[in-house]
Amino acid sequence: MLIDFAPAPARTRETRAVPYAVAAIAFAGYAAWSLQRLRTFDASGFDLGIFEQAVRSYAHGHWPVSDLLGPGAPTLGDHFHPILALLAPFYLLWPSPACLLVAQAFLFALSAVPVTRCASRVLGTRRGLVVAAGYVLSWGLLSAVNFDFHEVCFAVPMVAFAAEHLLHQRWRAAVWCALPLVLVKEDLPMTLAAVGVVLVLNRQRRLGWAVVVFGGATSVLLVTVVLPALNPAGAYAHSGGFNPFGGSIVKCRCCWPWWHPRRSRRCDRRCCCWRCRRCCGGWSRRTTATGAWATTTARS
């Protein structure tokens, strides 16, 4: 059990309504701020435009594309987010980028319901309200609202409700709440796998390991097979982030002593790995006293 809940006092109708009141106030604030930014042209527009074009394609029964990514570029080849199709009916009623912003505000505010419920259950109504206020005004949520729109907004209430079920030891309900994460983005199945780890730690080994394997395998499958197949270039569009030797002046590499244990104690240019020689030319290597890490720094 993650948290030992004390016996809760009888909940009145007013107490049960508190989480929904918090969510309603948060929704009004998030939506008003987002629409004001859109009205005054403070919205960045790029991601919002990409997702608006994708949802528009879904709404008209077409494959999701965005010309902001390239002429007729499929958005599913950039990131895997078929869950955006859920916004298509609402977009038909309100064909505007504002529809996406209001939907995001609703999803963020919805996540306050389980957070407020759990806080009130553990700490009492008044202190639970303090926690709820801290949550809806947290830097993470406010930064996300200020970022216009992103598909990760769907994941926030999923994780919040899954966490609530985990705290109450409703294991299968937690898995069902976290399962749609595989439709939000290609890396979020790893969050589903993390839910499985919690289950394993709570002696739900069969279900937990099944969730861990499913989450990890799904993420690998999406990145290595599905997204390259949907991308016109035939590769994962963001694979550059996996290169530990690219994109920075200072290069760090781990486990060198296990590969070359004799050279790990010496400090000369011949010990530099072939990758650093290829990309940096005359770089030198400097090891720590333990030789556990190898860090290459530019020669003056």
Coordinates of C-alpha atoms in Angstrom, one line a residue, residues 92-237:
L92 CA -16.8 20.5 -36.6
L93 CA -19.0 22.5 -34.2
W94 CA -16.3 25.1 -33.6
P95 CA -13.8 25.2 -36.4
S96 CA -11.2 27.3 -34.7
P97 CA -7.8 27.0 -33.0
A98 CA -9.7 28.2 -29.9
C99 CA -11.5 24.8 -29.8
L100 CA -8.2 23.1 -29.1
L101 CA -7.2 25.6 -26.4
V102 CA -10.5 25.1 -24.6
A103 CA -10.2 21.3 -24.9
Q104 CA -6.7 21.5 -23.4
A105 CA -8.0 23.7 -20.5
F106 CA -10.7 21.2 -19.8
L107 CA -8.3 18.3 -19.7
F108 CA -5.9 20.1 -17.4
A109 CA -8.7 21.1 -15.1
L110 CA -10.1 17.6 -15.1
S111 CA -6.9 16.3 -13.6
A112 CA -7.6 18.5 -10.5
V113 CA -10.5 16.2 -9.6
P114 CA -8.5 13.2 -8.5
V115 CA -5.7 15.3 -7.0
T116 CA -8.2 17.2 -4.9
R117 CA -10.1 14.1 -3.8
C118 CA -6.9 12.3 -2.7
A119 CA -5.6 15.4 -0.9
S120 CA -8.9 15.9 0.9
R121 CA -9.1 12.3 1.9
V122 CA -5.6 12.2 3.4
L123 CA -5.3 15.8 4.8
G124 CA -8.9 16.9 5.3
T125 CA -11.0 19.3 3.3
R126 CA -9.3 22.5 4.1
R127 CA -5.7 21.4 3.7
G128 CA -6.8 19.4 0.7
L129 CA -8.0 22.7 -0.9
V130 CA -4.5 24.2 -0.2
V131 CA -2.9 21.3 -2.1
A132 CA -5.5 21.6 -4.9
A133 CA -4.7 25.3 -5.2
G134 CA -1.0 24.5 -5.4
Y135 CA -1.7 22.0 -8.1
V136 CA -3.8 24.1 -10.4
L137 CA -1.4 27.0 -10.0
S138 CA 1.7 24.8 -10.3
W139 CA 4.5 25.9 -12.7
G140 CA 4.1 22.8 -14.8
L141 CA 0.4 23.3 -15.6
L142 CA 0.7 27.0 -16.0
S143 CA 3.6 26.6 -18.4
A144 CA 1.7 24.1 -20.4
V145 CA -1.3 26.4 -20.6
N146 CA 1.0 29.2 -21.7
F147 CA 2.5 26.9 -24.4
D148 CA -0.7 27.1 -26.5
F149 CA -1.5 23.4 -27.3
H150 CA 0.2 20.1 -27.1
E151 CA -1.1 16.5 -27.3
V152 CA 0.3 15.7 -23.9
C153 CA -2.7 17.5 -22.4
F154 CA -4.6 14.2 -22.9
A155 CA -2.0 12.4 -20.7
V156 CA -2.4 14.7 -17.6
P157 CA -5.8 13.5 -16.5
M158 CA -5.0 9.9 -17.4
V159 CA -2.0 9.9 -15.1
A160 CA -3.9 11.7 -12.3
F161 CA -6.8 9.2 -12.3
A162 CA -4.3 6.3 -12.6
A163 CA -2.4 7.7 -9.5
E164 CA -5.7 8.0 -7.6
H165 CA -6.6 4.3 -8.3
L166 CA -3.1 3.2 -7.3
L167 CA -3.4 5.0 -4.0
H168 CA -6.6 3.2 -3.3
Q169 CA -5.1 -0.2 -4.5
R170 CA -7.5 -0.4 -7.4
W171 CA -4.9 -2.0 -9.6
R172 CA -6.8 -2.9 -12.7
A173 CA -8.6 0.5 -12.8
A174 CA -5.2 2.2 -12.6
V175 CA -4.1 0.2 -15.6
W176 CA -7.2 1.0 -17.6
C177 CA -6.7 4.7 -16.9
A178 CA -3.1 4.6 -18.0
L179 CA -3.6 2.3 -21.0
P180 CA -4.7 5.1 -23.5
L181 CA -1.3 6.7 -23.0
V182 CA -0.1 4.6 -25.9
L183 CA -2.3 6.8 -28.2
V184 CA -1.0 10.1 -26.9
K185 CA 2.6 10.0 -27.9
E186 CA 5.3 7.5 -28.7
D187 CA 7.3 7.9 -25.5
L188 CA 4.3 7.8 -23.1
P189 CA 4.0 4.0 -23.1
M190 CA 7.0 4.1 -20.9
T191 CA 4.8 5.9 -18.3
L192 CA 2.4 3.0 -18.6
A193 CA 5.4 0.8 -17.9
A194 CA 6.1 2.9 -14.8
V195 CA 2.6 2.1 -13.6
G196 CA 3.5 -1.6 -14.1
V197 CA 6.6 -1.1 -11.9
V198 CA 4.4 0.3 -9.1
L199 CA 2.2 -2.8 -9.4
V200 CA 5.2 -5.1 -9.1
L201 CA 6.4 -3.2 -6.0
N202 CA 3.0 -3.8 -4.5
R203 CA 3.1 -7.6 -5.2
Q204 CA 0.9 -7.5 -8.2
R205 CA 3.6 -9.2 -10.2
R206 CA 1.7 -10.9 -12.9
L207 CA -0.3 -7.8 -13.9
G208 CA 2.6 -5.5 -13.2
W209 CA 5.1 -7.3 -15.4
A210 CA 2.6 -7.7 -18.2
V211 CA 2.1 -3.9 -18.1
V212 CA 5.8 -3.2 -18.0
V213 CA 6.5 -5.5 -21.0
F214 CA 3.6 -4.1 -23.0
G215 CA 4.5 -0.5 -22.3
G216 CA 8.2 -0.9 -23.2
A217 CA 7.5 -3.0 -26.2
T218 CA 4.9 -0.6 -27.5
S219 CA 7.2 2.4 -27.2
V220 CA 10.0 0.5 -29.0
L221 CA 7.6 -0.6 -31.7
L222 CA 6.3 2.9 -32.3
V223 CA 9.7 4.5 -32.5
T224 CA 11.4 1.8 -34.6
V225 CA 8.6 0.5 -36.9
V226 CA 5.4 2.6 -36.9
L227 CA 6.8 6.1 -37.0
P228 CA 9.4 5.4 -39.7
A229 CA 6.8 3.7 -41.8
L230 CA 4.5 6.8 -41.6
N231 CA 7.4 9.3 -42.1
P232 CA 8.1 10.2 -45.7
A233 CA 11.8 10.1 -44.9
G234 CA 11.5 6.5 -43.7
A235 CA 13.0 7.3 -40.3
Y236 CA 12.0 8.5 -36.9
A237 CA 12.0 12.3 -37.1

